[in-house]
Amino acid sequence: MEDWTEDDWMEWVEQTYEAFDAKDVDTFVAQLTPGATVRFGNGEPLAGRVAIRDAVGEFFDAVGTVSHAFTAQLRVDDTLVVEEMVTVTRRDGSATVVLPAATVYELTEGKAERMQTYIDVSPLFASGQAPSLCRASEAAIA
């Protein structure tokens, strides 16, 4: 994506996060390549749009609202690192939590091939209640 301008990069970031914050799983997943891999916090890596769509949809169902405020960005070639403060309201509205996070994207042909988000969502969910997107496998815990 050597021909992308800074405006192109910013537009991709804005579209991706607007879709996520609107809980628009289809538009969010459309920002990924068909064979993309996503890893969110301690969750197991997910491969492919269908698995990612299902897991992100489950996460959206588990929270009330989500919004991102960017604090920094760094781009090297086709890799983008976004530092953000993520504000999430529990589904029942009982609490709103602001969590620091960083996401690394590897882009190819205008889509994310890999997405790795570093975030601790434990303040949001009771033990064992986090959606699958955010959970480590039993083998990783043992």
Short mmCIF file of C-alpha atoms in Angstrom, two decimals:
data_model
loop_
_atom_site.label_atom_id
_atom_site.label_comp_id
_atom_site.label_asym_id
_atom_site.label_seq_id
_atom_site.Cartn_x
_atom_site.Cartn_y
_atom_site.Cartn_z
CA MET A 1 0.00 0.00 0.00
CA GLU A 2 2.93 2.19 -0.81
CA ASP A 3 0.65 4.48 -2.82
CA TRP A 4 -1.59 5.26 0.16
CA THR A 5 -1.49 8.82 1.44
CA GLU A 6 -1.78 9.80 5.10
CA ASP A 7 -5.41 10.70 4.33
CA ASP A 8 -6.02 7.14 3.05
CA TRP A 9 -4.61 5.69 6.27
CA MET A 10 -6.70 8.02 8.41
CA GLU A 11 -9.84 7.23 6.42
CA TRP A 12 -9.27 3.49 6.91
CA VAL A 13 -8.76 3.96 10.67
CA GLU A 14 -11.85 6.17 10.99
CA GLN A 15 -14.06 3.76 9.03
CA THR A 16 -12.82 0.78 11.03
CA TYR A 17 -13.38 2.38 14.44
CA GLU A 18 -16.67 4.05 13.48
CA ALA A 19 -18.00 0.60 12.52
CA PHE A 20 -16.71 -0.96 15.75
CA ASP A 21 -18.10 1.82 17.96
CA ALA A 22 -21.47 1.61 16.16
CA LYS A 23 -21.41 -2.16 16.82
CA ASP A 24 -21.76 -2.66 13.05
CA VAL A 25 -20.12 -6.06 12.79
CA ASP A 26 -20.56 -6.43 9.02
CA THR A 27 -18.90 -3.11 8.18
CA PHE A 28 -16.13 -3.82 10.69
CA VAL A 29 -15.43 -7.27 9.23
CA ALA A 30 -15.44 -5.80 5.70
CA GLN A 31 -12.29 -3.89 6.74
CA LEU A 32 -10.49 -7.27 7.03
CA THR A 33 -9.17 -9.62 4.36
CA PRO A 34 -11.12 -12.88 3.91
CA GLY A 35 -8.33 -14.85 5.64
CA ALA A 36 -7.57 -12.28 8.33
CA THR A 37 -6.49 -13.24 11.82
CA VAL A 38 -7.65 -11.35 14.90
CA ARG A 39 -6.52 -11.66 18.49
CA PHE A 40 -8.20 -9.59 21.18
CA GLY A 41 -6.65 -9.40 24.65
CA ASN A 42 -6.18 -12.92 26.07
CA GLY A 43 -8.53 -14.43 23.53
CA GLU A 44 -7.53 -17.18 21.17
CA PRO A 45 -6.53 -16.07 17.66
CA LEU A 46 -9.43 -16.19 15.23
CA ALA A 47 -8.99 -16.85 11.53
CA GLY A 48 -11.33 -15.85 8.72
CA ARG A 49 -14.19 -13.39 8.48
CA VAL A 50 -16.90 -15.84 9.60
CA ALA A 51 -15.17 -16.76 12.88
CA ILE A 52 -14.25 -13.12 13.49
CA ARG A 53 -17.78 -11.93 12.72
CA ASP A 54 -19.29 -14.45 15.15
CA ALA A 55 -16.87 -13.60 17.98
CA VAL A 56 -17.10 -9.82 17.52
CA GLY A 57 -20.90 -10.09 17.38
CA GLU A 58 -20.87 -12.00 20.67
CA PHE A 59 -18.69 -9.26 22.19
CA PHE A 60 -21.09 -6.57 20.94
CA ASP A 61 -23.99 -8.45 22.53
CA ALA A 62 -22.08 -8.61 25.84
CA VAL A 63 -21.51 -4.84 26.20
CA GLY A 64 -23.76 -1.80 26.17
CA THR A 65 -21.66 0.78 24.36
CA VAL A 66 -18.08 1.10 23.22
CA SER A 67 -16.08 4.08 21.98
CA HIS A 68 -12.46 4.75 21.15
CA ALA A 69 -10.33 7.87 21.59
CA PHE A 70 -6.97 7.76 19.84
CA THR A 71 -3.91 8.83 21.80
CA ALA A 72 -1.16 7.93 19.31
CA GLN A 73 -0.49 6.24 15.99
CA LEU A 74 2.64 4.87 14.40
CA ARG A 75 2.94 3.52 10.88
CA VAL A 76 5.86 1.58 9.44
CA ASP A 77 5.36 0.39 5.88
CA ASP A 78 2.07 -1.59 5.94
CA THR A 79 1.94 -1.96 9.73
CA LEU A 80 -0.13 0.44 11.79
CA VAL A 81 -0.10 0.70 15.59
CA VAL A 82 -2.99 2.61 17.17
CA GLU A 83 -2.93 3.52 20.86
CA GLU A 84 -6.36 4.25 22.26
CA MET A 85 -8.48 4.74 25.33
CA VAL A 86 -11.53 2.51 25.07
CA THR A 87 -14.69 3.44 26.96
CA VAL A 88 -17.04 0.52 27.48
CA THR A 89 -20.36 0.46 29.30
CA ARG A 90 -21.55 -2.83 30.71
CA ARG A 91 -24.62 -4.25 29.03
CA ASP A 92 -26.72 -3.71 32.16
CA GLY A 93 -25.48 -0.09 32.40
CA SER A 94 -24.10 -0.70 35.90
CA ALA A 95 -20.63 0.66 35.11
CA THR A 96 -18.57 2.43 32.51
CA VAL A 97 -14.88 1.58 32.31
CA VAL A 98 -12.08 3.35 30.45
CA LEU A 99 -9.36 0.95 29.36
CA PRO A 100 -5.99 1.67 27.73
CA ALA A 101 -5.34 -0.39 24.63
CA ALA A 102 -3.08 -0.72 21.62
CA THR A 103 -3.91 -2.41 18.34
CA VAL A 104 -1.45 -3.55 15.70
CA TYR A 105 -2.74 -3.90 12.15
CA GLU A 106 -0.92 -5.42 9.21
CA LEU A 107 -2.64 -4.21 6.05
CA THR A 108 -2.58 -5.60 2.56
CA GLU A 109 -4.48 -4.23 -0.42
CA GLY A 110 -6.49 -1.84 1.76
CA LYS A 111 -7.65 -4.46 4.29
CA ALA A 112 -6.30 -5.73 7.60
CA GLU A 113 -4.64 -9.13 7.24
CA ARG A 114 -3.81 -9.26 10.94
CA MET A 115 -5.22 -7.42 13.95
CA GLN A 116 -3.84 -7.82 17.48
CA THR A 117 -5.41 -5.78 20.28
CA TYR A 118 -3.65 -5.51 23.63
CA ILE A 119 -6.26 -4.79 26.30
CA ASP A 120 -7.35 -6.10 29.69
CA VAL A 121 -11.15 -6.39 29.75
CA SER A 122 -11.32 -8.07 33.17
CA PRO A 123 -12.86 -4.95 34.81
CA LEU A 124 -15.90 -5.45 32.55
CA PHE A 125 -16.82 -9.06 33.17
CA ALA A 126 -17.26 -11.33 36.16
CA SER A 127 -14.80 -14.21 36.34
CA GLY A 128 -15.53 -16.67 33.56
CA GLN A 129 -18.16 -14.41 31.95
CA ALA A 130 -16.07 -12.70 29.27
CA PRO A 131 -17.18 -13.35 25.69
CA SER A 132 -15.10 -15.90 23.76
CA LEU A 133 -13.33 -13.10 21.87
CA CYS A 134 -11.64 -12.13 25.16
CA ARG A 135 -10.97 -15.55 26.73
CA ALA A 136 -7.83 -17.62 26.67
CA SER A 137 -8.28 -21.29 25.91
CA GLU A 138 -8.36 -23.78 28.75
CA ALA A 139 -5.03 -25.18 27.50
CA ALA A 140 -3.40 -21.74 27.79
CA ILE A 141 -4.62 -21.37 31.37
CA ALA A 142 -3.44 -24.84 32.54
#
